[in-house]
Coordinates of C-alpha atoms in Angstrom, one line a residue:
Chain A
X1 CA 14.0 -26.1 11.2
X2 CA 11.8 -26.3 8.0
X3 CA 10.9 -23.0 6.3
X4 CA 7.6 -22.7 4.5
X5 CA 6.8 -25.6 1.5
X6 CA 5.0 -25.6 -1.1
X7 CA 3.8 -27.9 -3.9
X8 CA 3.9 -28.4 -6.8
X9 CA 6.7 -26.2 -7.7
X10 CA 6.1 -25.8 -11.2
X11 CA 2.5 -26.7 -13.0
X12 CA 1.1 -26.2 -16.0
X13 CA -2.6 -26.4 -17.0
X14 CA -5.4 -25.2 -19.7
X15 CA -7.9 -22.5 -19.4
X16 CA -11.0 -23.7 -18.1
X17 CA -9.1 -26.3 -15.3
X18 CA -9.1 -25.9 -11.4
X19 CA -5.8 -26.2 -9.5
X20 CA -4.7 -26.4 -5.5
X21 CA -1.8 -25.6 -4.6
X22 CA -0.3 -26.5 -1.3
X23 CA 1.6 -24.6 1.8
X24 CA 3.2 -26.0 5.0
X25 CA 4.1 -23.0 7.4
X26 CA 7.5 -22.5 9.1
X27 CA 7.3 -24.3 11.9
X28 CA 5.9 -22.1 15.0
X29 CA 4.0 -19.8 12.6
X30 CA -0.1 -20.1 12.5
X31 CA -0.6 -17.7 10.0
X32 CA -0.7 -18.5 5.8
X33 CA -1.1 -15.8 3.6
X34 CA -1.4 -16.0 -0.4
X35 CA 0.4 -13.8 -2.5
X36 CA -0.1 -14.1 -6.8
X37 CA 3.5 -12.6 -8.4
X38 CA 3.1 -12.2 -12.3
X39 CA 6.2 -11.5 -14.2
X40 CA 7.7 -8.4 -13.5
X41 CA 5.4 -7.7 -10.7
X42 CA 5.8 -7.2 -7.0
X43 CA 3.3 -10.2 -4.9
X44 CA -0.1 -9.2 -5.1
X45 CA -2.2 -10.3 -1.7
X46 CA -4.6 -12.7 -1.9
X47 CA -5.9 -13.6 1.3
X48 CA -4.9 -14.7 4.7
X49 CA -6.0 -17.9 6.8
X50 CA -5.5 -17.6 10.8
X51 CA -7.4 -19.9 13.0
X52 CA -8.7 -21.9 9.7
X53 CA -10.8 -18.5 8.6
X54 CA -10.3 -16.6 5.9
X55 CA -8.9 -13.1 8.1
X56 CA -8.5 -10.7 5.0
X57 CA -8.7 -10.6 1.3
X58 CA -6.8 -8.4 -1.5
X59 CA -8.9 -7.5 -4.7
X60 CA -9.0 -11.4 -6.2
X61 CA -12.2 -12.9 -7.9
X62 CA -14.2 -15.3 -5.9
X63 CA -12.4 -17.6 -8.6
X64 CA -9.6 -17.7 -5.8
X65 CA -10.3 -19.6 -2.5
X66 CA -8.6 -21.3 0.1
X67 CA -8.5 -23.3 3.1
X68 CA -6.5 -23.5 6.9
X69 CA -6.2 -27.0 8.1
X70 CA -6.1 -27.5 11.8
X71 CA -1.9 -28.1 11.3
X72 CA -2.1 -24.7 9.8
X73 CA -1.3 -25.9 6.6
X74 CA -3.5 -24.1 3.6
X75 CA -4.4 -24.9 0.4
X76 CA -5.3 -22.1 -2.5
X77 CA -7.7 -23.4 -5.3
X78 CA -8.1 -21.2 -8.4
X79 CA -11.1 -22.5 -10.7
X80 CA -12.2 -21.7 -13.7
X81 CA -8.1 -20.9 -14.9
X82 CA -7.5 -17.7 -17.0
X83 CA -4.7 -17.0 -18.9
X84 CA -3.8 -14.2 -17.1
X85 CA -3.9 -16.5 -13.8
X86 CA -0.6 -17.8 -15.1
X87 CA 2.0 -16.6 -12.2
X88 CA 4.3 -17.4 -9.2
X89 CA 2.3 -18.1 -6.3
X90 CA 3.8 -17.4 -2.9
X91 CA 2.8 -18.6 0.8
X92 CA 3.7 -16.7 3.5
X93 CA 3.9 -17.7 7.0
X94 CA 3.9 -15.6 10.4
X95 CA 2.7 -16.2 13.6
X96 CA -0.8 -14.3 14.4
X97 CA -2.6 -11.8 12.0
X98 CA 0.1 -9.1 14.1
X99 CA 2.8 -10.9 12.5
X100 CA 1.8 -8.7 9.5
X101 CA 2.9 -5.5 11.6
X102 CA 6.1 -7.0 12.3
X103 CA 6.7 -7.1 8.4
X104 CA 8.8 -10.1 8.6
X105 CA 6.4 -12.9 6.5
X106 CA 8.5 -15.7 5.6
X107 CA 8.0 -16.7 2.5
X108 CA 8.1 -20.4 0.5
X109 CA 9.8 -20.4 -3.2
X110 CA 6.0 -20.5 -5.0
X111 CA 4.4 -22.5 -7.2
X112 CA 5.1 -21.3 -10.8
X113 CA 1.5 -21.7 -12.3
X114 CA 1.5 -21.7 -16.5
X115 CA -2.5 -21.7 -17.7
X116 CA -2.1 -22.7 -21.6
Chain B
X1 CA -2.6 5.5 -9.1
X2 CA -1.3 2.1 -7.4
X3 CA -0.4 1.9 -3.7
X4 CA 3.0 1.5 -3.7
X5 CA 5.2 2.7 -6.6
X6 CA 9.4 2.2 -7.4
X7 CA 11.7 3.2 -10.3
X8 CA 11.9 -0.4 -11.9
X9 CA 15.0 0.1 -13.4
X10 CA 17.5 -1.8 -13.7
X11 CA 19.7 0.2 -12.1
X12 CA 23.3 -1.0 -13.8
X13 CA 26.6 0.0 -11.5
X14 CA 29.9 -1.3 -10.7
X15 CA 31.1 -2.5 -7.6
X16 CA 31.6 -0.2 -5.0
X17 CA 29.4 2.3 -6.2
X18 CA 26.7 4.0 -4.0
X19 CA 23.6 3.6 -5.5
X20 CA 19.9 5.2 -4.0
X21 CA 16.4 3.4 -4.9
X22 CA 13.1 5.1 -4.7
X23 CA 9.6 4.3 -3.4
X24 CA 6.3 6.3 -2.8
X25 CA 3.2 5.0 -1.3
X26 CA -0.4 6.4 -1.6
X27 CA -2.1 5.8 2.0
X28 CA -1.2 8.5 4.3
X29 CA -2.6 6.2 6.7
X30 CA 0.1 3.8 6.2
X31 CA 2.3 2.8 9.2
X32 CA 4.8 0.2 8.8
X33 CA 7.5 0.3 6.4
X34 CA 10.1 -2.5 4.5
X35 CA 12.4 -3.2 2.3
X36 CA 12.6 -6.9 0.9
X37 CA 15.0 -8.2 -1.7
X38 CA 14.1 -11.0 -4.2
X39 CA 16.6 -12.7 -6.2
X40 CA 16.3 -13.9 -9.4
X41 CA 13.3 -16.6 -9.5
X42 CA 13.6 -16.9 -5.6
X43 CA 11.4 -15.8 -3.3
X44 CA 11.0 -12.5 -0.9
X45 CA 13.1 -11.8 1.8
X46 CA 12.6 -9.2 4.6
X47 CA 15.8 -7.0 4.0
X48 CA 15.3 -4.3 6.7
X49 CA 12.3 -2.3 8.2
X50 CA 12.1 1.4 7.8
X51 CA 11.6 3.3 11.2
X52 CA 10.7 7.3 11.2
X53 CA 14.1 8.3 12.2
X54 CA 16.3 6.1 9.4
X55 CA 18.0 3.1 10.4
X56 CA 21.1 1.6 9.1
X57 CA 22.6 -2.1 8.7
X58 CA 26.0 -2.5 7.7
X59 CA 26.0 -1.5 4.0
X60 CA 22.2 0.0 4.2
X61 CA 20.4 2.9 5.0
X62 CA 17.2 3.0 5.6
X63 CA 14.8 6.6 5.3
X64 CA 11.2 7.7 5.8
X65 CA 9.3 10.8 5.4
X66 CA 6.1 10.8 6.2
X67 CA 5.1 14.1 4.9
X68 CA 5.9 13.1 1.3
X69 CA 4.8 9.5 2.0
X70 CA 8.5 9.0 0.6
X71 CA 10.6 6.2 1.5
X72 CA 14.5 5.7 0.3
X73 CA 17.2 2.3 0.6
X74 CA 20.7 3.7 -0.3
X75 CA 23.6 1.0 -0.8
X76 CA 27.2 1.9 -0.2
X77 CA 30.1 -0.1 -1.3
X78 CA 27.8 -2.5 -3.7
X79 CA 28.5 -6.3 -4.2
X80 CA 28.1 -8.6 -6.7
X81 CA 26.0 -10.2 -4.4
X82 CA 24.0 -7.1 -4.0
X83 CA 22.6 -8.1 -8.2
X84 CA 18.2 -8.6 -6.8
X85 CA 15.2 -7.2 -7.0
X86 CA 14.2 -4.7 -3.9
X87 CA 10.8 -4.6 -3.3
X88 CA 9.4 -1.5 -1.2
X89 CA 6.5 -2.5 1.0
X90 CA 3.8 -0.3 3.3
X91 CA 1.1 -1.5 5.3
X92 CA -1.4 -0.3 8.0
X93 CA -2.3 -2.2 11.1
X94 CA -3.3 -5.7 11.1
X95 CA -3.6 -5.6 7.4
X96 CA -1.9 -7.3 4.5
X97 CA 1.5 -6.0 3.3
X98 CA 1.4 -4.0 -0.3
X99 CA 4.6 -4.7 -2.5
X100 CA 6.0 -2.7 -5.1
X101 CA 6.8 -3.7 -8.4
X102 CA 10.6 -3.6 -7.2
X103 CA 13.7 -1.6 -8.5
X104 CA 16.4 -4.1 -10.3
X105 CA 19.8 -3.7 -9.3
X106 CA 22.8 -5.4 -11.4
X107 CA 26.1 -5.0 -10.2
X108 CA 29.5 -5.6 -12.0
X109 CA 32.8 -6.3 -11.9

């Protein structure tokens, strides 16, 4: 039974540059959400995709957006890179927006984003 | 003052020691409750939810109280394999789940 993947793992790019990132849910799960984790940090919510619509959205800049593919897959862009955009990002996987209640999100093991 | 806040530590003990981590949370209207563990450069894993009355697994113990908006993990017996990141983590209904910077935790031999 795959777990939630992501890709790239590790990617490294210069201020100014957009990047997508990639996240394949555990299998049964419908819901993605997007989590940024700087160093030292706990994740920081991005947003959440459910039903290929954007369902909630943490404090991120409209620099940030994603999309659900009917799969359930999702993507994250980031344009516009920042240094400060440099960070581990997590996906997240549970099944229906009440899988949040359950507090059980599976998670992938990131892409490690380095903006230069 | 940020949602969720934890003692960072690290928190440096030897095996078998007991050993108590911290976490306040800011939303009184918060309603669900977690503790997740991340090991070094791995990702987040649910360790154990946190119910009103305290609940326990194995080696953990779990505690909430509401009217401080106070939550508590306390390990007994620590492992080696206890050495992670514990992240505390609050959330209200159908919304998104708010992590903690997390407490360190080495243990040694």
């Amino acid at each position: 039974d795959a777990g939630v993947t992501q890709s790239p793992t590790h990617l490294i790019k210069t201020r100014g540059q957009q990047v997508t990132l990639r996240c394949s849910p555990k299998s049964g799960h419908d819901t993605v959400s997007w989590y940024q984790q700087a160093l030292g940090q706990g994740p920081q919510f991005i947003f959440q995709y459910y039903e290929e619509e954007e369902r909630q959205r943490g404090n991120f800049p409209d620099r940030f957006s994603g999309h659900q593919f009917p799969n359930y897959s999702s993507e994250l862009n980031v344009n516009a890179l920042l240094l400060g955009d440099s960070a581990l990002y997590l996906c997240a996987s549970s099944f229906g927006t009440g899988g949040l209640n359950t507090g059980e999100l599976f998670f992938g093991e990131g892409s490690r984003l380095t903006v230069l | 003052r940020k949602e969720v806040e934890q003692d960072p530590g690290p928190f440096n003990v030897p095996e078998g020691a007991t050993v108590a981590f911290n976490c306040t949370y800011s939303n009184s209207a918060s309603q669900s409750f977690f503790w997740y563990r991340q090991d070094c450069r791995k990702e987040p894993k649910l360790l154990m939810s946190v119910y009103s009355s305290g609940n326990e697994d194995g080696r953990f113990t779990a505690q909430l109280n509401r009217a401080s908006q106070y939550i508590s993990l306390l390990i007994r017996d620590s492992k080696l394999s206890d050495s992670a990141t514990y992240l505390c983590v609050v959330n209200q209904a159908g919304t998104a789940l708010i992590f903690g910077k997390g407490t360190t935790l080495s243990v040694s031999s």
